[in-house]
Structures are given as structure tokens and as C-alpha cells.
Short mmCIF file of C-alpha atoms in Angstrom, two decimals:
data_model
loop_
_atom_site.label_atom_id
_atom_site.label_comp_id
_atom_site.label_asym_id
_atom_site.label_seq_id
_atom_site.Cartn_x
_atom_site.Cartn_y
_atom_site.Cartn_z
CA MET A 1 -7.82 -10.57 -10.66
CA TYR A 2 -6.32 -8.08 -13.12
CA LEU A 3 -8.40 -4.91 -13.07
CA ALA A 4 -7.75 -3.86 -16.66
CA ASP A 5 -9.06 -7.15 -18.08
CA GLN A 6 -12.45 -6.83 -16.38
CA ALA A 7 -15.65 -5.16 -17.52
CA TRP A 8 -16.92 -2.73 -14.92
CA PRO A 9 -20.07 -4.70 -13.90
CA ASP A 10 -17.86 -7.70 -13.15
CA LEU A 11 -15.79 -5.74 -10.65
CA GLY A 12 -18.76 -4.89 -8.46
CA SER A 13 -18.67 -8.06 -6.40
CA TYR A 14 -14.98 -7.56 -5.61
CA PHE A 15 -15.43 -4.00 -4.39
CA ALA A 16 -18.47 -5.05 -2.36
CA GLU A 17 -16.43 -7.64 -0.47
CA GLU A 18 -12.77 -6.58 -0.57
CA SER A 19 -10.84 -3.40 0.21
CA LEU A 20 -7.29 -4.26 -0.87
CA ALA A 21 -5.45 -3.58 -4.14
CA VAL A 22 -1.99 -4.47 -5.40
CA VAL A 23 -0.20 -1.83 -7.50
CA PRO A 24 2.96 -2.89 -9.38
CA ILE A 25 5.52 -0.10 -9.88
CA GLY A 26 8.87 -0.24 -11.64
CA SER A 27 10.99 1.79 -14.01
CA THR A 28 12.19 2.00 -17.59
CA GLU A 29 15.94 2.47 -17.31
CA GLN A 30 19.31 1.03 -18.18
CA HIS A 31 20.20 -2.28 -16.61
CA GLY A 32 23.60 -2.78 -18.21
CA PRO A 33 24.50 -4.34 -21.55
CA HIS A 34 22.73 -7.62 -20.77
CA LEU A 35 19.26 -6.73 -19.49
CA PRO A 36 16.32 -4.88 -21.08
CA GLU A 37 15.25 -1.48 -19.82
CA SER A 38 11.93 -3.09 -18.86
CA THR A 39 13.63 -5.14 -16.12
CA ASP A 40 12.08 -3.46 -13.07
CA HIS A 41 8.53 -3.18 -14.34
CA VAL A 42 8.56 -6.74 -15.70
CA ILE A 43 9.57 -8.06 -12.28
CA ALA A 44 7.04 -5.89 -10.45
CA GLU A 45 4.14 -6.86 -12.70
CA HIS A 46 4.83 -10.59 -12.63
CA LEU A 47 5.14 -10.65 -8.85
CA ALA A 48 2.07 -8.48 -8.29
CA ARG A 49 -0.17 -10.41 -10.65
CA GLU A 50 0.96 -13.80 -9.41
CA ALA A 51 0.50 -12.94 -5.74
CA ALA A 52 -2.85 -11.27 -6.38
CA ASP A 53 -4.11 -14.31 -8.26
CA ARG A 54 -2.93 -16.74 -5.59
CA ALA A 55 -4.43 -14.73 -2.75
CA GLY A 56 -7.60 -13.59 -4.54
CA TYR A 57 -6.97 -9.85 -4.61
CA LEU A 58 -7.13 -7.12 -7.23
CA CYS A 59 -4.05 -6.09 -9.24
CA THR A 60 -3.97 -2.79 -11.12
CA PRO A 61 -2.02 -1.93 -14.28
CA THR A 62 1.69 -1.29 -13.82
CA VAL A 63 3.40 2.07 -13.44
CA ASN A 64 6.26 1.56 -15.89
CA VAL A 65 8.28 4.78 -15.46
CA GLY A 66 9.65 5.85 -12.10
CA VAL A 67 12.30 8.11 -10.58
CA SER A 68 15.45 7.21 -12.52
CA MET A 69 17.46 10.39 -13.05
CA HIS A 70 20.52 8.68 -11.57
CA HIS A 71 20.67 6.54 -14.73
CA ARG A 72 20.16 9.39 -17.19
CA GLN A 73 23.59 9.13 -18.84
CA PHE A 74 22.67 5.80 -20.43
CA HIS A 75 20.65 5.58 -23.66
CA GLY A 76 16.90 5.18 -23.31
CA THR A 77 16.49 5.74 -19.59
CA MET A 78 13.16 7.39 -18.84
CA SER A 79 12.37 9.26 -15.65
CA VAL A 80 9.87 11.57 -14.00
CA ASP A 81 10.60 14.25 -11.43
CA PRO A 82 10.00 13.04 -7.87
CA PRO A 83 7.15 15.47 -7.07
CA ALA A 84 5.32 14.47 -10.28
CA PHE A 85 5.82 10.78 -9.47
CA ARG A 86 4.53 11.18 -5.93
CA ASP A 87 1.51 13.19 -7.03
CA TYR A 88 0.67 10.72 -9.80
CA VAL A 89 0.84 7.66 -7.56
CA GLU A 90 -1.13 9.40 -4.84
CA SER A 91 -3.81 10.55 -7.27
CA MET A 92 -4.08 7.09 -8.79
CA THR A 93 -4.38 5.53 -5.34
CA ARG A 94 -7.06 8.00 -4.30
CA SER A 95 -9.04 6.99 -7.39
CA LEU A 96 -9.10 3.44 -6.03
CA THR A 97 -10.47 4.66 -2.71
CA HIS A 98 -13.60 5.86 -4.52
CA HIS A 99 -14.39 2.17 -5.05
CA GLY A 100 -13.84 1.23 -1.41
CA ILE A 101 -10.13 0.37 -1.46
CA ASP A 102 -8.54 1.43 1.83
CA ARG A 103 -5.32 -0.59 1.83
CA VAL A 104 -2.75 -0.82 -0.96
CA VAL A 105 0.54 -2.64 -1.49
CA TYR A 106 2.93 -0.97 -3.91
CA VAL A 107 4.88 -3.88 -5.38
CA ASN A 108 8.02 -1.95 -6.16
CA ALA A 109 11.03 -3.24 -8.09
CA HIS A 110 13.08 -0.04 -8.35
CA GLY A 111 15.15 1.39 -5.52
CA GLY A 112 14.77 4.96 -6.78
CA ASN A 113 11.03 4.80 -6.06
CA MET A 114 11.26 3.66 -2.47
CA GLN A 115 11.44 6.91 -0.52
CA HIS A 116 8.77 8.49 -2.70
CA LEU A 117 6.31 5.65 -2.25
CA ARG A 118 6.86 5.87 1.49
CA GLU A 119 5.99 9.57 1.30
CA VAL A 120 2.80 8.82 -0.62
CA GLY A 121 1.84 6.25 2.00
CA ARG A 122 2.46 8.79 4.76
CA ARG A 123 0.21 11.36 3.06
CA LEU A 124 -2.64 8.88 2.60
CA ARG A 125 -2.38 7.67 6.18
CA GLU A 126 -2.35 11.19 7.59
CA ASP A 127 -5.62 11.86 5.76
CA ARG A 128 -7.04 8.51 6.91
CA VAL A 129 -7.80 7.72 3.28
CA ALA A 130 -5.87 4.46 2.99
CA PHE A 131 -2.96 2.50 4.36
CA ALA A 132 -0.46 2.12 1.53
CA VAL A 133 2.82 0.27 2.03
CA GLU A 134 5.85 -0.08 -0.24
CA TRP A 135 7.17 -3.64 -0.74
CA MET A 136 10.53 -4.41 -2.37
CA TRP A 137 10.89 -8.00 -3.53
CA ASP A 138 14.58 -8.61 -2.76
CA GLU A 139 14.26 -7.11 0.71
CA SER A 140 11.64 -9.75 1.53
CA ILE A 141 14.08 -12.64 0.92
CA PRO A 142 17.58 -11.37 1.86
CA ASP A 143 18.82 -14.73 3.17
CA LEU A 144 17.99 -16.53 -0.08
CA VAL A 145 19.61 -13.78 -2.17
CA ASN A 146 22.78 -14.03 -0.11
CA GLU A 147 22.74 -17.81 -0.32
CA LEU A 148 22.42 -17.86 -4.11
CA PHE A 149 24.90 -15.14 -5.03
CA GLU A 150 28.34 -14.22 -3.72
CA HIS A 151 28.19 -10.74 -5.25
CA ASN A 152 24.58 -9.53 -5.34
CA GLY A 153 25.04 -6.04 -6.70
CA PRO A 154 22.42 -3.35 -5.97
CA HIS A 155 21.57 -2.79 -9.66
CA GLY A 156 21.63 -5.03 -12.72
CA GLY A 157 23.35 -7.74 -10.69
CA PRO A 158 22.75 -11.49 -10.59
CA LYS A 159 19.47 -11.35 -8.67
CA GLU A 160 17.78 -9.16 -11.29
CA THR A 161 19.52 -11.06 -14.08
CA ALA A 162 18.26 -14.40 -12.76
CA MET A 163 14.72 -13.06 -12.38
CA LEU A 164 14.69 -11.84 -15.98
CA GLN A 165 16.20 -15.08 -17.25
CA TYR A 166 13.22 -16.82 -15.66
CA LEU A 167 10.49 -14.29 -16.50
CA ASP A 168 11.60 -12.90 -19.88
CA GLY A 169 14.60 -14.86 -21.03
CA ASP A 170 14.22 -13.86 -24.68
CA ASN A 171 15.21 -10.31 -23.78
CA VAL A 172 18.29 -11.25 -21.74
CA HIS A 173 21.65 -11.19 -23.53
CA ASP A 174 23.25 -14.21 -21.89
CA ASP A 175 26.29 -13.81 -24.11
CA ARG A 176 27.03 -10.46 -22.42
CA LEU A 177 27.10 -11.56 -18.78
CA GLU A 178 30.88 -11.46 -18.56
CA GLN A 179 30.88 -8.09 -20.32
CA ALA A 180 28.42 -6.79 -17.75
CA ARG A 181 30.56 -8.03 -14.88
CA ASP A 182 33.92 -6.89 -16.25
CA GLY A 183 32.67 -3.50 -17.45
CA GLY A 184 30.88 -2.63 -14.21
CA ARG A 185 31.64 -2.99 -10.52
CA VAL A 186 31.53 -6.37 -8.86
CA ASN A 187 31.70 -4.66 -5.46
CA LEU A 188 30.19 -1.22 -4.93
CA GLU A 189 32.82 -0.49 -2.27
CA ASP A 190 35.58 -0.70 -4.88
CA GLY A 191 34.32 2.60 -6.29
CA ASP A 192 34.87 4.44 -2.99
CA PRO A 193 31.20 5.34 -2.55
CA THR A 194 31.93 7.27 0.64
CA ILE A 195 34.73 9.67 1.48
CA HIS A 196 35.25 10.52 5.16
CA GLY A 197 31.70 9.35 5.87
CA ALA A 198 30.04 11.29 3.06
CA ARG A 199 28.33 9.63 0.10
CA ASN A 200 30.23 11.15 -2.80
CA TYR A 201 28.19 10.14 -5.84
CA TYR A 202 24.76 10.79 -7.28
CA ASP A 203 24.58 8.79 -10.52
CA ALA A 204 25.22 5.12 -11.30
CA ILE A 205 27.90 6.05 -13.82
CA ASP A 206 29.92 7.72 -11.06
CA ASN A 207 30.73 4.27 -9.68
CA SER A 208 30.17 1.91 -12.61
CA PRO A 209 31.20 2.59 -16.23
CA ASN A 210 28.41 0.43 -17.64
CA GLY A 211 25.89 1.18 -14.90
CA VAL A 212 25.65 -2.18 -13.14
CA PHE A 213 27.08 -3.94 -10.10
CA GLY A 214 27.70 -7.51 -9.00
CA ASP A 215 28.71 -10.72 -10.75
CA GLN A 216 26.09 -11.38 -13.39
CA THR A 217 27.70 -14.68 -14.44
CA ASP A 218 26.29 -16.18 -11.23
CA ALA A 219 22.73 -15.92 -12.56
CA THR A 220 20.55 -18.71 -13.96
CA ALA A 221 16.87 -19.06 -14.77
CA GLU A 222 16.65 -21.80 -12.14
CA LYS A 223 17.85 -19.39 -9.48
CA GLY A 224 15.41 -16.83 -10.83
CA GLU A 225 12.55 -19.26 -10.31
CA GLN A 226 13.65 -19.80 -6.70
CA LEU A 227 13.69 -16.06 -6.13
CA PHE A 228 10.32 -15.56 -7.77
CA GLU A 229 8.60 -18.30 -5.79
CA ALA A 230 10.09 -17.20 -2.47
CA ALA A 231 9.25 -13.53 -3.03
CA THR A 232 5.72 -14.39 -4.16
CA GLU A 233 5.17 -16.34 -0.96
CA GLN A 234 6.29 -13.35 1.07
CA LEU A 235 4.02 -11.02 -0.85
CA VAL A 236 1.01 -13.30 -0.44
CA ALA A 237 1.68 -13.41 3.30
CA LEU A 238 1.86 -9.60 3.41
CA LEU A 239 -1.43 -9.24 1.52
CA GLU A 240 -3.20 -11.63 3.85
CA TRP A 241 -1.77 -9.92 6.92
CA LEU A 242 -2.82 -6.50 5.69
CA ASP A 243 -6.30 -7.66 4.73
CA GLY A 244 -6.81 -9.10 8.18
CA LYS A 245 -5.97 -5.89 10.06
CA PRO A 246 -8.81 -3.59 11.18
CA PHE A 247 -8.51 -0.26 9.40
CA ASP A 248 -8.22 1.74 12.63
CA ASP A 249 -5.28 -0.39 13.73
CA LEU A 250 -3.42 0.71 10.59
CA MET A 251 -3.94 4.40 11.24
CA ALA A 252 -1.77 6.67 13.36
CA ALA A 253 -2.03 6.31 17.13
CA PRO A 254 -3.76 9.16 18.97
CA HIS A 255 -1.79 11.93 20.64
CA VAL A 256 -0.65 11.05 24.15
CA ASP A 257 -2.67 12.40 27.07
CA PRO A 258 -3.44 15.05 27.96
CA GLN A 259 -4.97 15.70 24.55
CA PRO A 260 -4.13 19.05 22.94
CA GLY A 261 -6.71 21.64 23.93
CA SER A 262 -8.39 19.36 26.48
CA ARG A 263 -8.18 22.03 29.21
CA ARG A 264 -9.50 24.91 27.20
#
């Protein structure tokens, strides 16, 4: 069920019976010469809505702009400061708790959001408001990704290219796949990302002239469909697992004995 398409009286039965919501989160940022800047939020929204529909849960509107300052040198990249992003996502999640939601899955498709969504989840759990967990689609199916592509690439590579070919092929420049590969980095390690054990770069352009990594020519819509179906299955399984857990089991364990102040 997509929240934004419903009239408020029609949502009452869901909130009376269910306490879980799916929140898709992505970015609007460069993905090389071949992919649209919508790549991450398109993937997040399609996965979130499909899994929510299959499993019978509520999906919220998508957060389309994330933490993307490391792509700022490329035209059109949008970003928000990390504290503003964290506060916004937390505030939005707390608004759902007013309707009885106490567990949330952030369906995230942008690596730059990961640590910040984890921080939001920690805050909400500390306050015993909700259990919110960040889920990254490619991390749920690593074996399949490795099986399909020799050079995955952490950004704008064949896995994202294949997903967009399947989900939004009209906005993929298939005639630029070789350009993307040859103008970027097939292997991140070739850019010497660490020197004497220290990560020596901050922005994508520091290691890739066109901002992307991997061999994009390995991508096809058929492979994208395989990725989408496999990731959706994993997400459905996560939603069902989370829904089946008692709320107290999701909260922090109590302090070990003796309890602080117990002898006062």
C-alpha cells in the first residue's frame, strides 16, 4: 500500500492492525555519463513499493535527495548536510509513530546515506520510539552480484546500470556504456585509494575522472531483472521477520547486574 495514494479514512484499518512502514531513500546525484541522476531514488522506490505490495505493508513517499557532497564536482548533483538529513529522516519517522508505527525499514540505495540512517535508527531505539533499520539492496544479494559481474564497481557500475536498464531503460544511455567504463575506473584499487593504510580521497572525482567505477558494458536489463527479483525477495523476508518480532526484543538489552543505583 502506497501511503500517498490513500485518503486518510482508508488508512485507519492499516494503522489499527499493523505497525510497520517501509521508507525508500535515495539520492539525486551524478551516476556517470550513462545513467540519470535519479538512479538511486528510482531503485529505492521500486524496491520498496514492490516489497511492500507483496508483503502487505505500508510504503511512504521517497526521500529523493541524500548526503552526496562527495559528488559535488559533477553537474546537477544535489545534497543536504548530514545533520539536516539525519534530523529530517528522524522527524519524518517520528511522525509515523504518531499513527502507531514502531518499526521501520529504510530502503536505501545510496552509500552516502548509510551511516546517517544507522545514527537515526540508534536515536529512535535509545528513546524506545521505534526500531528503524537501514537496508541496502546490493548488500542483501552479494553472491548474485559477484556471479553476474566481473567488475561490480561501487558507484555507477554494472549492477546499478542493469537495474536502471530494467526499471527505467528510457533514461539509460546504452550508447555510452563504453565511454563510462573507459572514462572512469574499472577497479577502484587502480586509483590508489589508500596510502600507507590511510584512505587518501574524499570525493568520487579524486579516483574517477567521470565519477563511476566498474565495467558498465557487462550490464543488461535481463541481469537487472534478476537483481531486482532477488533483492525484493530479501526485502520481503526482512519485513516479515521484523513484523514478527516482539517490540521489546528489538529494544536495547538492560544493563548487566547489579543495576546502577540498586544499592543506594
